[in-house]
Coordinates of C-alpha atoms in Angstrom, one line a residue:
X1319 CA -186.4 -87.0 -45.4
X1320 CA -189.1 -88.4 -43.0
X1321 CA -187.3 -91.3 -42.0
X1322 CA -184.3 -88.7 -41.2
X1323 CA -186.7 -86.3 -39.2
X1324 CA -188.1 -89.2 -37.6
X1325 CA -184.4 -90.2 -35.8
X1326 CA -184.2 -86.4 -35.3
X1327 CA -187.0 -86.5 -33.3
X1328 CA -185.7 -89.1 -31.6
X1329 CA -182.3 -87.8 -30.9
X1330 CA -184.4 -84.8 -29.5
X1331 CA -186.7 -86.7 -27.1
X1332 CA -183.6 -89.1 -25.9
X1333 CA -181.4 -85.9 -24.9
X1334 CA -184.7 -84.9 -22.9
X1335 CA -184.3 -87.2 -20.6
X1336 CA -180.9 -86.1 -19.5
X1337 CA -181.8 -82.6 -19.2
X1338 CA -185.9 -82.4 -18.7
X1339 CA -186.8 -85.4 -16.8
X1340 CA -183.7 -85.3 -14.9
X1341 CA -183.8 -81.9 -13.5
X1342 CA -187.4 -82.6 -13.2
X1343 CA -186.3 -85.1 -10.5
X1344 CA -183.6 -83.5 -9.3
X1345 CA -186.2 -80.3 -8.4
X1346 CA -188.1 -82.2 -6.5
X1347 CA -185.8 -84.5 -4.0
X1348 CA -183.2 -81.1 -3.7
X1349 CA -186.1 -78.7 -2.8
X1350 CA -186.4 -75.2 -4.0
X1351 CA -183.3 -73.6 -2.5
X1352 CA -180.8 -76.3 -3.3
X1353 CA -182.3 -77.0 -6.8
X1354 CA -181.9 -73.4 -7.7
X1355 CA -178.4 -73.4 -6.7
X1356 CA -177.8 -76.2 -8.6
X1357 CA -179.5 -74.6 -12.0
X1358 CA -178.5 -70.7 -11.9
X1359 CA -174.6 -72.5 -11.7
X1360 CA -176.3 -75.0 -14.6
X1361 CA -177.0 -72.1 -16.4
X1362 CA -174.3 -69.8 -16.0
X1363 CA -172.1 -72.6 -16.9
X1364 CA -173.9 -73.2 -20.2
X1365 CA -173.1 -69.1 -21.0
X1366 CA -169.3 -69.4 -20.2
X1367 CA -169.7 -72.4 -22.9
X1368 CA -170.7 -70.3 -25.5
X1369 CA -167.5 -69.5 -26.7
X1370 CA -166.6 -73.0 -27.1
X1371 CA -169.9 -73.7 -28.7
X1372 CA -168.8 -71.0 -31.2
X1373 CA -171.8 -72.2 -34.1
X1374 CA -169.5 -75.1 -35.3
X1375 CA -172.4 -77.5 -35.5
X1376 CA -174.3 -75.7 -38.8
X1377 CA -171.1 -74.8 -40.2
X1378 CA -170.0 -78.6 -40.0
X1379 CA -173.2 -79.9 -41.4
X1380 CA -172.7 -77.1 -44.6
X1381 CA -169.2 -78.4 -45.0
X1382 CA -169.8 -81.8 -44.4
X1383 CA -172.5 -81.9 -46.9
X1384 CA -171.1 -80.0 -50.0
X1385 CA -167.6 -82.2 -49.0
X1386 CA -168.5 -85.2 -47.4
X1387 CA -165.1 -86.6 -48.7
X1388 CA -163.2 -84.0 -46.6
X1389 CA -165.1 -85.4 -43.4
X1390 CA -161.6 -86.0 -41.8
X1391 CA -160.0 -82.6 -42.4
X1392 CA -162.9 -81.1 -41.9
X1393 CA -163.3 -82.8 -38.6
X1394 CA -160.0 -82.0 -37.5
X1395 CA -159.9 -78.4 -38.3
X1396 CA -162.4 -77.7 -36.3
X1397 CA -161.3 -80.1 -33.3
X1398 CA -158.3 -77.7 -32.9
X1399 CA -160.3 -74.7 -33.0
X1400 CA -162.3 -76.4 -30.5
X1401 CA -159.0 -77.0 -28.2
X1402 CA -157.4 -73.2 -28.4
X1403 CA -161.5 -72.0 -27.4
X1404 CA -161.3 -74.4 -24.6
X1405 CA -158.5 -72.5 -23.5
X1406 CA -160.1 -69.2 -23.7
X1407 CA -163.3 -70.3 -21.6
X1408 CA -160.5 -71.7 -19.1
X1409 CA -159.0 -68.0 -19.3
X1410 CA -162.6 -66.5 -18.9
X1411 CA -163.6 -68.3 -15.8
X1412 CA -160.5 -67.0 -14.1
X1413 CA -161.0 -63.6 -14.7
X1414 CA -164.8 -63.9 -13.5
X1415 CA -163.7 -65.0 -10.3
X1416 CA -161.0 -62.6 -10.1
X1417 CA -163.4 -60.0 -10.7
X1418 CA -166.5 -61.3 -8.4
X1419 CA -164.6 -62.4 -5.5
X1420 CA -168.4 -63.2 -4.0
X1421 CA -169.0 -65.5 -6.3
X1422 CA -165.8 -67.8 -5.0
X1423 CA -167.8 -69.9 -2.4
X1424 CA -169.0 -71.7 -5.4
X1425 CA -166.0 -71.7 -7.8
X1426 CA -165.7 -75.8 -7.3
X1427 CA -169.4 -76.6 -7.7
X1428 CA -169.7 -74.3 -10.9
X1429 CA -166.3 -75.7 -12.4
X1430 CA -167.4 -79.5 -12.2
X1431 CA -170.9 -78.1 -13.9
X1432 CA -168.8 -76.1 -16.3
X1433 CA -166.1 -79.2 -17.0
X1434 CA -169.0 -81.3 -17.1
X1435 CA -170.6 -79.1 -19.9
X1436 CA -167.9 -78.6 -22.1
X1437 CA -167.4 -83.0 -22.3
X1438 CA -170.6 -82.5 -23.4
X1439 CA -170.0 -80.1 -25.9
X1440 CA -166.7 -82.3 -27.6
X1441 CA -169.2 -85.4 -27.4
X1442 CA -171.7 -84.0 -29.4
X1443 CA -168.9 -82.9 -31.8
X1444 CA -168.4 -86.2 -32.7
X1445 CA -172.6 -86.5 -33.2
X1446 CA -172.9 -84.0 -35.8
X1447 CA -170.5 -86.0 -37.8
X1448 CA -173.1 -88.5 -38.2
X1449 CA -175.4 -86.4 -39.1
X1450 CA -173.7 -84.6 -41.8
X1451 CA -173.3 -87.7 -43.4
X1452 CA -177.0 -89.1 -42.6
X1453 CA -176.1 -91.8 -40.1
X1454 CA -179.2 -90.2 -37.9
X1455 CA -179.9 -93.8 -36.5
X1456 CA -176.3 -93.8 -35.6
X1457 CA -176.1 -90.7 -33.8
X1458 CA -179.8 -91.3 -31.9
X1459 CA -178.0 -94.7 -30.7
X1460 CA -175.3 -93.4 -29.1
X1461 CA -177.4 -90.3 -27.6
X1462 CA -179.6 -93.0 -26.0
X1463 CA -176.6 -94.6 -24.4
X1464 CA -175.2 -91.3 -23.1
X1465 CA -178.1 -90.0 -22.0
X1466 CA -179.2 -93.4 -19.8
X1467 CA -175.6 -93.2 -18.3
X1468 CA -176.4 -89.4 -17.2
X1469 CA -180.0 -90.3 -16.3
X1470 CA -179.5 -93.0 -14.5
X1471 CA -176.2 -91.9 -12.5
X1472 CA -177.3 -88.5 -11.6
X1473 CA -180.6 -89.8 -10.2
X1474 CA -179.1 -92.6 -8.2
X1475 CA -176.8 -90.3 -6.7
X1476 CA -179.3 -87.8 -5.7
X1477 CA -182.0 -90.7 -4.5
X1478 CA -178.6 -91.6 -2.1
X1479 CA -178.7 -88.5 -0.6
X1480 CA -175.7 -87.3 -2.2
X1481 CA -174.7 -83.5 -1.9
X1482 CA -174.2 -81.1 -4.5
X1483 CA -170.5 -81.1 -5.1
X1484 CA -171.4 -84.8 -5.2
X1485 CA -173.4 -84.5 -7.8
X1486 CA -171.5 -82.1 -9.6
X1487 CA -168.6 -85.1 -10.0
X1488 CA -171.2 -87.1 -11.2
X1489 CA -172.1 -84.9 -14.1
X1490 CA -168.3 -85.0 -15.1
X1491 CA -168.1 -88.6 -14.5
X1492 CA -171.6 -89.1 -16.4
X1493 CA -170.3 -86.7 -19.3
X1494 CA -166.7 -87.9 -19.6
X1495 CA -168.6 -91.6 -20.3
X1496 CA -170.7 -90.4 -23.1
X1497 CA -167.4 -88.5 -25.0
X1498 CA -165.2 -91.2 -24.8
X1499 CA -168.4 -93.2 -26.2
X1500 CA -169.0 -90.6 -28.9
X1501 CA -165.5 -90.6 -29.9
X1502 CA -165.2 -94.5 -30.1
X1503 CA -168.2 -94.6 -32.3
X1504 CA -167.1 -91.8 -34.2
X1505 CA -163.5 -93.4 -34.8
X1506 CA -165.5 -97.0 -35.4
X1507 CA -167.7 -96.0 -38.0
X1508 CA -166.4 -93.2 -39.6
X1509 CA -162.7 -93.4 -39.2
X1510 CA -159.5 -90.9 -37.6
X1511 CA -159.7 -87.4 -38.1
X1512 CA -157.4 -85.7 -39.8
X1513 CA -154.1 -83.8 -38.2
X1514 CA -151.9 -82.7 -41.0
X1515 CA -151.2 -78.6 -41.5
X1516 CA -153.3 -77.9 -38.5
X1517 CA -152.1 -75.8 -35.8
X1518 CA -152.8 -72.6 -34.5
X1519 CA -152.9 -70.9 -37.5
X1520 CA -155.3 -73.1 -39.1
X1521 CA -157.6 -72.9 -35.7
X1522 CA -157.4 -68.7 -36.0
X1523 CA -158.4 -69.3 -39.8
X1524 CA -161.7 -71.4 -38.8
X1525 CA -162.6 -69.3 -36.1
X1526 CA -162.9 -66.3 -38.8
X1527 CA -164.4 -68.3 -41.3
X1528 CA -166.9 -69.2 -38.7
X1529 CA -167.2 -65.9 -36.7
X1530 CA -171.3 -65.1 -38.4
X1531 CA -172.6 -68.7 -37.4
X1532 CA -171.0 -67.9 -33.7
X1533 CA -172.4 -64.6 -33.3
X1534 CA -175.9 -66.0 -34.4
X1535 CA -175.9 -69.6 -32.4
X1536 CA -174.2 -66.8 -29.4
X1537 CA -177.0 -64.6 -29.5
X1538 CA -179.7 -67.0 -29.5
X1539 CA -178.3 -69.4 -26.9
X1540 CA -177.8 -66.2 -24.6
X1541 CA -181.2 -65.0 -24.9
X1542 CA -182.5 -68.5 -23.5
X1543 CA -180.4 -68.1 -20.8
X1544 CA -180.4 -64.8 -19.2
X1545 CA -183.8 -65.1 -17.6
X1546 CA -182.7 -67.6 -15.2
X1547 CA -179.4 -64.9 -14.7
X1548 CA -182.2 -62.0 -13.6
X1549 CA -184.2 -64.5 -11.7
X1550 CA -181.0 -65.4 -9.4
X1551 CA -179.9 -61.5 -9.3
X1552 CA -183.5 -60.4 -8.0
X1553 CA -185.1 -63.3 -5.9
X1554 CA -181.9 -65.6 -5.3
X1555 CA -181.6 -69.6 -5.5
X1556 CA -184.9 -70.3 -4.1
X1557 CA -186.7 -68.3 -6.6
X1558 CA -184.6 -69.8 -9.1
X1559 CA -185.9 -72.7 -8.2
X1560 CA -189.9 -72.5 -8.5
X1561 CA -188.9 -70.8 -11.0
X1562 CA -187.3 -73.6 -12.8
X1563 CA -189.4 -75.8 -11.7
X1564 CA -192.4 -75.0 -14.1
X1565 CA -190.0 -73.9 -17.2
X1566 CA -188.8 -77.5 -17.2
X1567 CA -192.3 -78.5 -18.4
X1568 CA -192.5 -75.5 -20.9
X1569 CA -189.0 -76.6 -22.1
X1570 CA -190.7 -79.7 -22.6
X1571 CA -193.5 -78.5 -24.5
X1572 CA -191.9 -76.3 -26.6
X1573 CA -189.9 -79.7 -28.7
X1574 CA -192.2 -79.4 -31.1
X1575 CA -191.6 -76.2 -32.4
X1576 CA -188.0 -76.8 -34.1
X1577 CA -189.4 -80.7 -35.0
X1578 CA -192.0 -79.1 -36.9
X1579 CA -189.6 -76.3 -38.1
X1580 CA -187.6 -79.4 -39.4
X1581 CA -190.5 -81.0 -41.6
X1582 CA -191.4 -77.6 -42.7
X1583 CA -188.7 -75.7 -43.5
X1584 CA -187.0 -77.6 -47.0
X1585 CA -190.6 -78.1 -48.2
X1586 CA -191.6 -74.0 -47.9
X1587 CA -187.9 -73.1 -49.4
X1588 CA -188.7 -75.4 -52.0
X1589 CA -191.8 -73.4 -52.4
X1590 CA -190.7 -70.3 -52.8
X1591 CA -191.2 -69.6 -56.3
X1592 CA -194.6 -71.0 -56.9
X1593 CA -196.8 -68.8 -54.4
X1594 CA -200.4 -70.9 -54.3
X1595 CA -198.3 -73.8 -52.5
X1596 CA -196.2 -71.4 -50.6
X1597 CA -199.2 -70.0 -49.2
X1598 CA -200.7 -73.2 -48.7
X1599 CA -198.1 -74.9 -46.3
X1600 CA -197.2 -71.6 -44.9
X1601 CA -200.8 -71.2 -43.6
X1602 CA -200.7 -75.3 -42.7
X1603 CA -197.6 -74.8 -40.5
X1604 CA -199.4 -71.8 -38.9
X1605 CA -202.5 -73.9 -37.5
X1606 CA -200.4 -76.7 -36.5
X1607 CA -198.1 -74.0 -34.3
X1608 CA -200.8 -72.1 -33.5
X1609 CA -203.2 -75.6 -32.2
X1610 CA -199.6 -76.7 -30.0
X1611 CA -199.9 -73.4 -28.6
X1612 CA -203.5 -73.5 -27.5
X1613 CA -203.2 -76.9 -26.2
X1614 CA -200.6 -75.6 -24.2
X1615 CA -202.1 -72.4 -22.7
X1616 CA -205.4 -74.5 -21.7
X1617 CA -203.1 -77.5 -20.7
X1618 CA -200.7 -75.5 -18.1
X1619 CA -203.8 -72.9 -17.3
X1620 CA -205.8 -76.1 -16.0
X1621 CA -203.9 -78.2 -15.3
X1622 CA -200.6 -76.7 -14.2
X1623 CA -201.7 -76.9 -10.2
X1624 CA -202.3 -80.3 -9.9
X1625 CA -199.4 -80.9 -12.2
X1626 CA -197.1 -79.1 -9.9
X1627 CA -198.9 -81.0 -6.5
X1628 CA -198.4 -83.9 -8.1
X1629 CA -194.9 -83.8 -9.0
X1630 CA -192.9 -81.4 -7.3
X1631 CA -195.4 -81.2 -3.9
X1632 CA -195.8 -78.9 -1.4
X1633 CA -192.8 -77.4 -0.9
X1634 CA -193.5 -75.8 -4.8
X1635 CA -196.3 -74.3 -3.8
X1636 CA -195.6 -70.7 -5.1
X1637 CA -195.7 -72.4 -8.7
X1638 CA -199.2 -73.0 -8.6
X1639 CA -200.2 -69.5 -10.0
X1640 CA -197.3 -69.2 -12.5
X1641 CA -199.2 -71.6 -14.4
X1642 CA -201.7 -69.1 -16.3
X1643 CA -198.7 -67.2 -17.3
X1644 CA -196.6 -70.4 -18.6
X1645 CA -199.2 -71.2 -20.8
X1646 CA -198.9 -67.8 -22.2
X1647 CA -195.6 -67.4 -23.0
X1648 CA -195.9 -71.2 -24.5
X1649 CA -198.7 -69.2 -26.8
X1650 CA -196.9 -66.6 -28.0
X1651 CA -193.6 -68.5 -28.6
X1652 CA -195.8 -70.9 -31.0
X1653 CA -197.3 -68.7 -32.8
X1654 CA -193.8 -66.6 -33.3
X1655 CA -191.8 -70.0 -34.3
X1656 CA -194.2 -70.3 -37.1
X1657 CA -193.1 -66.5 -38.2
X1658 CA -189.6 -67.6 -37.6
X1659 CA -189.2 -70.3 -39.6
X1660 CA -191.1 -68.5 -43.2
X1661 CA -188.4 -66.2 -42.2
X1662 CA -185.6 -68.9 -42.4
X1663 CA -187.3 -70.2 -45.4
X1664 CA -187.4 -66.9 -47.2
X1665 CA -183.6 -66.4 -46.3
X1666 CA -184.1 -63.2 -44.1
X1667 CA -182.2 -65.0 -41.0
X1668 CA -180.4 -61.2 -40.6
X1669 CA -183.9 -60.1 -39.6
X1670 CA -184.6 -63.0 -37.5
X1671 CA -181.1 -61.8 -35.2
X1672 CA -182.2 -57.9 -35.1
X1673 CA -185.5 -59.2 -34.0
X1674 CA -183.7 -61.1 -31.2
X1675 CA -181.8 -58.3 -30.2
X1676 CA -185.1 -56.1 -29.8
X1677 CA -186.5 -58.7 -28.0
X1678 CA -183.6 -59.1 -25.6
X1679 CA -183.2 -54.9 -25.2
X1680 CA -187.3 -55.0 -24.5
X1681 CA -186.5 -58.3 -22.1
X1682 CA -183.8 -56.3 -20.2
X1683 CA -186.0 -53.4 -19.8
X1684 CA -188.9 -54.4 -18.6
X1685 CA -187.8 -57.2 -15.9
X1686 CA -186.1 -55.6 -13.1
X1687 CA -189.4 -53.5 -13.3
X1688 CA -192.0 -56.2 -14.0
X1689 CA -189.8 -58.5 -11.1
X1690 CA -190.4 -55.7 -8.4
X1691 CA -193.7 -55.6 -8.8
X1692 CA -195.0 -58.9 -9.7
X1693 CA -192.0 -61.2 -8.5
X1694 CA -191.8 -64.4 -10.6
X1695 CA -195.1 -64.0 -12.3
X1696 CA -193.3 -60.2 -13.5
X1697 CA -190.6 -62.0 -15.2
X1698 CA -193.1 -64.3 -17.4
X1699 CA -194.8 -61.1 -18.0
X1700 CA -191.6 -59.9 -19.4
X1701 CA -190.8 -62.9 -21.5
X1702 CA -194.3 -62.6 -23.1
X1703 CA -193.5 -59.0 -23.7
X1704 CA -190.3 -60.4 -25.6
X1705 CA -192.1 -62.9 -27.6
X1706 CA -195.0 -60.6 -28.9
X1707 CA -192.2 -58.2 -29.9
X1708 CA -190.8 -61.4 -31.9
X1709 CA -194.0 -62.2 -33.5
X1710 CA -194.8 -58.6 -34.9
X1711 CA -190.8 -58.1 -36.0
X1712 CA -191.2 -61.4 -38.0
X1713 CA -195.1 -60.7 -39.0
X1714 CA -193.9 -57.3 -40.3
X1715 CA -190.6 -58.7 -41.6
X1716 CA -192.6 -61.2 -43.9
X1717 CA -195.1 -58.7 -44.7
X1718 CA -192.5 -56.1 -46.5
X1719 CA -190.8 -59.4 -48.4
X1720 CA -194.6 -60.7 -49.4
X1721 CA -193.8 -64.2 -47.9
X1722 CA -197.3 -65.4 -46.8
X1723 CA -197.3 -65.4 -43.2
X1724 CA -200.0 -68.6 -43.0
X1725 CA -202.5 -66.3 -41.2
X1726 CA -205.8 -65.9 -42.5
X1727 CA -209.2 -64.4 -41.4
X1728 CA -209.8 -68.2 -39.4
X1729 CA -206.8 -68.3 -37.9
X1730 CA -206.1 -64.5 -37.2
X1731 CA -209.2 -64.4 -35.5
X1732 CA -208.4 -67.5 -33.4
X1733 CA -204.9 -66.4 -32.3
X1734 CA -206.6 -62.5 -31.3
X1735 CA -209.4 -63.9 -29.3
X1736 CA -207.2 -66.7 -27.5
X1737 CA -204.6 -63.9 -26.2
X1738 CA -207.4 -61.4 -25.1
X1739 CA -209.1 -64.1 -23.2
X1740 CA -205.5 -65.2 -22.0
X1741 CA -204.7 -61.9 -20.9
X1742 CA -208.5 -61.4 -19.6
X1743 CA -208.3 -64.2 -17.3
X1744 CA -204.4 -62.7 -15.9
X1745 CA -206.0 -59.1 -15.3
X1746 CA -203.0 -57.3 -17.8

């Protein structure tokens, strides 16, 4: 299990590079204006996706492991499903433009980004294969590759001047590349999929089966998109992009929390019925959450400026006191992970989507209000709003099923007197 978390990890950290490191770069040779461009279409790309997405990836690795004989079938099915939803996103983006005539001057850009991201999403098809069987090292090799191809690509292009349409082929060229890898190593190691009886029945019949693991994955995958969506709306590309530009880090920062969520989680459902140990590694997952957290708050508080000098340079200079509030919402998303996953383990993953729902109602709410007032630093301020509303739903959640919640008087005191001091130091 170590050994398997450990190529995890590593799966985790090598997809990084495509997406942290890389926009990272890409932030600071575009500027703030074209770099925002460049993410809000990013972004709304990766929401048209979501239908194609459609939470196959646990409901493979379910199948896959009760069947692992029925890998080809299996793999197949869902391939087709896959297909007639590519058609529907096709059909989606069609009607978007039809409706938003505005948004036409960057129909091309967005459908490379968009093309680009739904390769993407049929190469890492193939990677969860692997993984439902336990070839981890297999799938972390060929992330690697695809990865350096997008890295190294996308960067070169951009370090040549290139514009963004340019680089939008690139990210289809890049993507196409690592699919046509995944599927070779897929057919290489594992074998052909398989094609008898399916059709378009058989892809209606998967999309029902799969319909709760859609609306779950949908949910949660919207939620960690729509701030960059209200950015855009309120304070345009160029906001989008100082904006961005410091949640790249905290995208960064936050990899920890499902790594830790993945070493945690079989040992506290393992746990459930013998409440001493449940307690103990309930309240050990809480410290190590809650010291990632603190480390983060005082890291980005501190540090942040010089972070943002240093990297992204002058023209980010509006960053600079978003810091104090990234290290914030980093705190609060910590702590609430560790609620989050004792939910998981308890098997209340209902509560965990109402909570979401809340969260997203309170996020909705309070940002076009919070935004008017405060600009940027008033849409952090909303997202920490969200996340507190995360961490009491899940605190009293856990409370009513008497799951420990790994707080105790040491650590509860810790996690009270770090936010009043955080929210001392921001005048709230």
């Amino acid at each position: 299990m170590l050994k398997n978390t450990g190529f995890m990890a590593a799966s985790t950290l090598v997809r990084l590079l495509s997406s942290l490191v890389l926009f990272i770069a890409l932030a600071r040779l575009f500027g703030p204006e074209d770099f925002g461009r460049l993410f809000y279409n990013f972004t709304l790309a990766s929401v048209f996706l979501l239908p194609l997405e459609y939470g196959f990836g646990p409901q493979m690795l379910r199948e896959i492991g009760r069947a692992p004989s029925d890998l080809p079938h299996i793999m197949g099915r869902i391939f087709v499903a896959k297909l007639l939803l590519s058609v529907v996103v096709v059909v989606l983006v069609l009607l978007y433009f039809a409706l938003l005539p505005a948004r036409r001057g960057d129909a091309l850009f967005f459908s490379l980004l968009l093309a680009a991201s739904m390769l993407g999403s049929f190469a890492d098809f193939f990677l969860v294969a692997f993984r439902g069987v336990g070839k981890f090292h297999e799938e972390t090799k060929v992330a690697l590759f695809s990865s350096l191809v997008h890295f190294v690509l996308i960067c070169a292009l951009a370090m040549a001047g290139a514009s963004l349409m340019l680089i939008g082929v690139g990210f289809v060229a890049s993507r196409l590349v690592g699919l046509l890898w995944s599927w070779y190593s897929y057919r290489r190691i594992l074998g052909a999929m398989a094609w008898r009886g399916l059709g378009l029945g058989s892809a209606l019949a998967t999309l029902r089966d799969s319909f709760a693991y859609a609306v779950d994955l949908g949910f949660t995958s919207f939620f960690q998109q729509v701030d960059t969506l209200i950015v855009n709306h309120y304070l345009g590309p160029a906001g989008v992009g100082i904006y961005q530009a410091g949640m790249r880090f905290l995208q960064g920062a936050m990899q920890f929390a499902p790594v830790l969520g993945n070493v945690f989680l079989p040992a506290l459902a393992n746990k459930l019925d013998q409440p001493d140990e449940l307690k103990r590694l309930s309240a050990k997952l809480n410290l190590q959450m809650l010291g990632m957290g603190v480390a983060g708050w005082i890291g980005f508080g501190v540090l942040g400026g010089t972070l943002s000098s240093l990297v992204y340079g002058n023209r980010y200079a509006d960053l600079v006191p978003l810091w104090p509030y990234i290290g914030l919402l980093m705190l609060l998303r910590y702590v609430a992970a560790s609620q989050g996953v004792l939910l998981t383990a308890s098997g209340a993953q209902k509560v965990r989507v109402w909570a979401q729902m809340t969260a997203l109602a309170l996020l909705a709410g309070s940002a076009p209000l919070l935004i008017g007032r405060y600009g940027l630093a008033g849409m952090l301020m909303s997202l920490s709003l969200a996340a507190a509303a995360l961490l009491v739903i899940y605190g009293a959640a856990l409370w009513r099923r008497r799951v420990p919640s790994g707080f105790n008087t040491v650590t509860l005191g810790m996690t009270c007197g770090v936010l009043g001091v955080a929210l001392f130091l921001l005048r709230i």
